[in-house]
PDB file of C-alpha atoms in Angstrom:
ATOM      1  CA  MET A 236       0.048   0.013  -0.166  1.00 95.00           C
ATOM      2  CA  VAL A 237       1.213   3.476  -0.763  1.00 97.00           C
ATOM      3  CA  TYR A 238       0.006   6.473   1.344  1.00 97.00           C
ATOM      4  CA  VAL A 239      -0.492  10.063  -0.163  1.00 97.00           C
ATOM      5  CA  THR A 240      -1.862  13.101   1.453  1.00 96.00           C
ATOM      6  CA  ARG A 241      -5.155  14.554  -0.512  1.00 96.00           C
ATOM      7  CA  GLY A 242      -3.416  17.825  -0.614  1.00 95.00           C
ATOM      8  CA  LEU A 243      -0.387  16.490  -2.298  1.00 96.00           C
ATOM      9  CA  VAL A 244      -2.715  14.525  -4.904  1.00 97.00           C
ATOM     10  CA  GLU A 245      -4.559  17.484  -5.608  1.00 97.00           C
ATOM     11  CA  THR A 246      -1.633  19.823  -6.086  1.00 95.00           C
ATOM     12  CA  LEU A 247      -0.049  17.140  -8.339  1.00 96.00           C
ATOM     13  CA  LEU A 248      -3.181  17.124 -10.526  1.00 97.00           C
ATOM     14  CA  ARG A 249      -3.626  20.727 -10.695  1.00 97.00           C
ATOM     15  CA  LEU A 250      -0.007  21.154 -12.042  1.00 95.00           C
ATOM     16  CA  ALA A 251      -0.626  18.198 -14.629  1.00 96.00           C
ATOM     17  CA  ARG A 252      -3.692  20.141 -15.676  1.00 97.00           C
ATOM     18  CA  GLU A 253      -2.011  23.275 -16.097  1.00 95.00           C
ATOM     19  CA  ALA A 254       0.849  21.965 -17.917  1.00 94.00           C
ATOM     20  CA  GLU A 255      -1.125  20.197 -20.498  1.00 95.00           C
ATOM     21  CA  PRO A 256      -0.297  19.534 -23.303  1.00 95.00           C
ATOM     22  CA  ASP A 257       3.147  19.124 -21.940  1.00 94.00           C
ATOM     23  CA  ASP A 258       3.862  16.435 -19.415  1.00 92.00           C
ATOM     24  CA  VAL A 259       5.179  17.135 -15.869  1.00 92.00           C
ATOM     25  CA  THR A 260       7.873  15.290 -13.866  1.00 91.00           C
ATOM     26  CA  ILE A 261       8.036  16.305 -10.055  1.00 91.00           C
ATOM     27  CA  SER A 262      10.239  14.567  -7.222  1.00 90.00           C
ATOM     28  CA  LEU A 263       8.155  13.498  -4.029  1.00 93.00           C
ATOM     29  CA  ALA A 264       9.170  12.939  -0.384  1.00 91.00           C
ATOM     30  CA  VAL A 265       7.709  11.205   2.403  1.00 93.00           C
ATOM     31  CA  THR A 266       7.103  11.922   5.951  1.00 92.00           C
ATOM     32  CA  ARG A 267       6.909   9.120   8.676  1.00 94.00           C
ATOM     33  CA  ALA A 268       3.435   8.794  10.022  1.00 94.00           C
ATOM     34  CA  GLU A 269       4.417   9.148  13.373  1.00 94.00           C
ATOM     35  CA  ASP A 270       5.322  12.935  12.431  1.00 93.00           C
ATOM     36  CA  ILE A 271       1.841  13.584  10.836  1.00 93.00           C
ATOM     37  CA  PRO A 272      -0.849  14.475  13.156  1.00 85.00           C
ATOM     38  CA  ASP A 273      -4.062  12.475  12.908  1.00 89.00           C
ATOM     39  CA  ALA A 274      -2.515   9.757  10.833  1.00 90.00           C
ATOM     40  CA  ASP A 275      -3.800   6.372  12.013  1.00 92.00           C
ATOM     41  CA  LEU A 276      -0.770   4.325  10.768  1.00 95.00           C
ATOM     42  CA  PRO A 277       2.244   2.638  12.313  1.00 95.00           C
ATOM     43  CA  ALA A 278       4.824   5.157  13.247  1.00 94.00           C
ATOM     44  CA  GLU A 279       7.430   4.193  10.566  1.00 95.00           C
ATOM     45  CA  THR A 280       4.941   4.275   7.672  1.00 96.00           C
ATOM     46  CA  PRO A 281       6.075   6.489   4.871  1.00 95.00           C
ATOM     47  CA  VAL A 282       3.437   8.863   3.745  1.00 95.00           C
ATOM     48  CA  PHE A 283       3.916  10.993   0.528  1.00 95.00           C
ATOM     49  CA  THR A 284       3.457  14.548   1.655  1.00 94.00           C
ATOM     50  CA  ASP A 285       5.774  17.036  -0.122  1.00 91.00           C
ATOM     51  CA  PHE A 286       7.063  17.695  -3.728  1.00 89.00           C
ATOM     52  CA  TYR A 287      10.050  19.785  -5.128  1.00 83.00           C
ATOM     53  CA  LEU A 288       8.977  22.214  -7.905  1.00 74.00           C
ATOM     54  CA  PRO A 289      10.652  20.965 -11.319  1.00 63.00           C
ATOM     55  CA  SER A 290      11.780  24.598 -12.013  1.00 55.00           C
ATOM     56  CA  ALA A 291      14.019  24.985  -8.973  1.00 45.00           C
ATOM     57  CA  GLY A 292      17.655  24.806 -10.067  1.00 45.00           C
ATOM     58  CA  ALA A 293      16.854  24.707 -13.687  1.00 44.00           C
ATOM     59  CA  SER A 294      19.471  27.247 -14.878  1.00 43.00           C
ATOM     60  CA  VAL A 295      22.317  25.071 -13.084  1.00 43.00           C
ATOM     61  CA  ASN A 296      20.448  21.958 -14.624  1.00 43.00           C
ATOM     62  CA  ALA A 297      20.530  23.474 -18.121  1.00 42.00           C
ATOM     63  CA  VAL A 298      24.316  24.544 -17.985  1.00 46.00           C
ATOM     64  CA  PHE A 299      25.856  21.854 -16.041  1.00 44.00           C
ATOM     65  CA  GLY A 300      23.263  18.909 -16.306  1.00 44.00           C
ATOM     66  CA  MET A 301      23.008  18.579 -12.488  1.00 41.00           C
ATOM     67  CA  ASP A 302      19.766  18.571 -10.643  1.00 43.00           C
ATOM     68  CA  LEU A 303      20.457  21.065  -7.625  1.00 45.00           C
ATOM     69  CA  GLY A 304      16.780  21.717  -6.887  1.00 46.00           C
ATOM     70  CA  THR A 305      16.003  18.586  -5.299  1.00 45.00           C
ATOM     71  CA  PRO A 306      18.055  17.449  -2.258  1.00 48.00           C
ATOM     72  CA  ALA A 307      20.085  14.193  -2.938  1.00 44.00           C
ATOM     73  CA  GLY A 308      18.725  11.166  -1.359  1.00 49.00           C
ATOM     74  CA  GLN A 309      15.609  13.065  -0.227  1.00 60.00           C
ATOM     75  CA  THR A 310      12.939  11.804  -2.717  1.00 72.00           C
ATOM     76  CA  GLN A 311      11.534   8.345  -2.559  1.00 87.00           C
ATOM     77  CA  GLY A 312       9.002   8.904  -5.387  1.00 92.00           C
ATOM     78  CA  ARG A 313       8.235  10.768  -8.780  1.00 92.00           C
ATOM     79  CA  PHE A 314       5.101  12.007 -10.170  1.00 94.00           C
ATOM     80  CA  VAL A 315       4.768  12.017 -13.978  1.00 94.00           C
ATOM     81  CA  SER A 316       1.642  13.164 -16.012  1.00 95.00           C
ATOM     82  CA  HIS A 317       0.955  11.567 -19.228  1.00 95.00           C
ATOM     83  CA  PRO A 318      -1.305  13.877 -21.371  1.00 96.00           C
ATOM     84  CA  SER A 319      -1.456  10.958 -23.986  1.00 94.00           C
ATOM     85  CA  GLY A 320      -3.668   9.133 -21.488  1.00 95.00           C
ATOM     86  CA  TYR A 321      -1.269   6.319 -21.049  1.00 94.00           C
ATOM     87  CA  MET A 322      -1.712   5.059 -17.317  1.00 96.00           C
ATOM     88  CA  GLY A 323       1.413   3.381 -16.716  1.00 93.00           C
ATOM     89  CA  VAL A 324       5.150   3.722 -16.518  1.00 91.00           C
ATOM     90  CA  ASP A 325       6.636   4.701 -19.576  1.00 85.00           C
ATOM     91  CA  LYS A 326      10.344   4.193 -20.706  1.00 83.00           C
ATOM     92  CA  THR A 327      11.171   7.664 -20.542  1.00 78.00           C
ATOM     93  CA  ASP A 328       9.833   8.227 -17.073  1.00 78.00           C
ATOM     94  CA  ASP A 329      12.439   8.854 -14.332  1.00 71.00           C
ATOM     95  CA  LEU A 330      12.117   5.675 -12.195  1.00 74.00           C
ATOM     96  CA  HIS A 331      12.201   5.921  -8.312  1.00 80.00           C
ATOM     97  CA  GLU A 332      10.728   3.282  -5.698  1.00 85.00           C
ATOM     98  CA  VAL A 333       7.373   4.603  -6.271  1.00 93.00           C
ATOM     99  CA  ILE A 334       5.954   6.384  -9.659  1.00 95.00           C
ATOM    100  CA  PHE A 335       2.626   8.173  -9.508  1.00 96.00           C
ATOM    101  CA  VAL A 336       0.981   8.565 -12.767  1.00 96.00           C
ATOM    102  CA  ALA A 337      -1.777  10.884 -13.658  1.00 97.00           C
ATOM    103  CA  VAL A 338      -3.606  11.228 -17.046  1.00 97.00           C
ATOM    104  CA  PRO A 339      -6.741  13.379 -18.198  1.00 97.00           C
ATOM    105  CA  PRO A 340      -9.211  14.351 -16.945  1.00 96.00           C
ATOM    106  CA  TRP A 341      -6.800  14.872 -14.047  1.00 97.00           C
ATOM    107  CA  ASP A 342      -8.949  13.656 -11.135  1.00 97.00           C
ATOM    108  CA  THR A 343      -8.405  10.981  -8.292  1.00 96.00           C
ATOM    109  CA  ASP A 344      -9.887   8.296 -10.685  1.00 96.00           C
ATOM    110  CA  SER A 345      -6.901   9.102 -13.036  1.00 96.00           C
ATOM    111  CA  PHE A 346      -4.473   8.902 -10.605  1.00 97.00           C
ATOM    112  CA  GLY A 347      -2.313   5.657 -10.084  1.00 97.00           C
ATOM    113  CA  ALA A 348       0.944   4.407  -8.400  1.00 96.00           C
ATOM    114  CA  PHE A 349       3.501   1.902  -9.861  1.00 95.00           C
ATOM    115  CA  ASP A 350       6.650   0.261  -8.605  1.00 92.00           C
ATOM    116  CA  ARG A 351      10.040   0.528 -10.671  1.00 86.00           C
ATOM    117  CA  ALA A 352       8.957  -2.603 -12.805  1.00 88.00           C
ATOM    118  CA  GLY A 353       5.776  -0.884 -13.723  1.00 90.00           C
ATOM    119  CA  GLN A 354       3.549  -3.095 -11.605  1.00 94.00           C
ATOM    120  CA  PRO A 355       0.609  -1.171 -10.227  1.00 96.00           C
ATOM    121  CA  ARG A 356       0.358  -0.325  -6.456  1.00 96.00           C
ATOM    122  CA  GLU A 357      -2.723   0.264  -4.103  1.00 97.00           C
ATOM    123  CA  ILE A 358      -2.909   3.737  -3.059  1.00 97.00           C
ATOM    124  CA  GLU A 359      -4.475   5.276   0.154  1.00 97.00           C
ATOM    125  CA  ILE A 360      -5.314   8.902  -0.303  1.00 97.00           C
ATOM    126  CA  LEU A 361      -5.232  10.207   3.499  1.00 96.00           C
ATOM    127  CA  ASP A 362      -7.303  13.316   4.564  1.00 95.00           C
ATOM    128  CA  VAL A 363      -4.512  14.667   6.859  1.00 94.00           C
ATOM    129  CA  GLU A 364      -1.894  17.547   6.831  1.00 88.00           C
ATOM    130  CA  PRO A 365       1.634  17.054   7.101  1.00 83.00           C
ATOM    131  CA  PRO A 366       3.665  18.886   9.551  1.00 80.00           C
ATOM    132  CA  GLU A 367       4.833  22.249   8.807  1.00 75.00           C
ATOM    133  CA  GLU A 368       8.553  21.230   8.741  1.00 62.00           C
ATOM    134  CA  TYR A 369      11.090  20.211   6.183  1.00 50.00           C
ATOM    135  CA  PRO A 370      10.426  16.415   5.123  1.00 47.00           C
ATOM    136  CA  GLN A 371      12.574  13.846   6.060  1.00 48.00           C
TER     137      GLN A 371
END
C-alpha cells in the first residue's frame, strides 16, 4: 500500500492540468506517519507529503546537467503526467521506488501508483495535513 496526502494529490493533479499538453515530472518526498498529526498508521509508515518544484535549479541543470533543486537522497517517489492518456510507467519516465502517474481528466480516478517494474500499487489517499517542517 502507498499512502499519500489528499493535498499533495490535488496539487499534483492541478500542476498536470496546468501543464497540458506538456508533461510534468516532479520529485516527491515522504514523512513518517508518526510525524503527521491524525495519521492512524504505524509510526514508521512512509506517507508521501511533499514535492520539489521541477523549475527549482533549472538554470544550473541546463548548464551543468545537475539537478540542484532537489536534495540528494531525499525523494522516494516521482510524479509524472501523461497527457496522452497512458496510465502506466513509460520507458522515458524517471524511475523511483514509487512512480505516481496521472492522465486526463486529471482527477483522483485518473491517478495511480506503480513500482519500478511498472506494476500497479494500491493507493490510499489520506485526509491529513503534514507537519509544517522540512520533509525527512
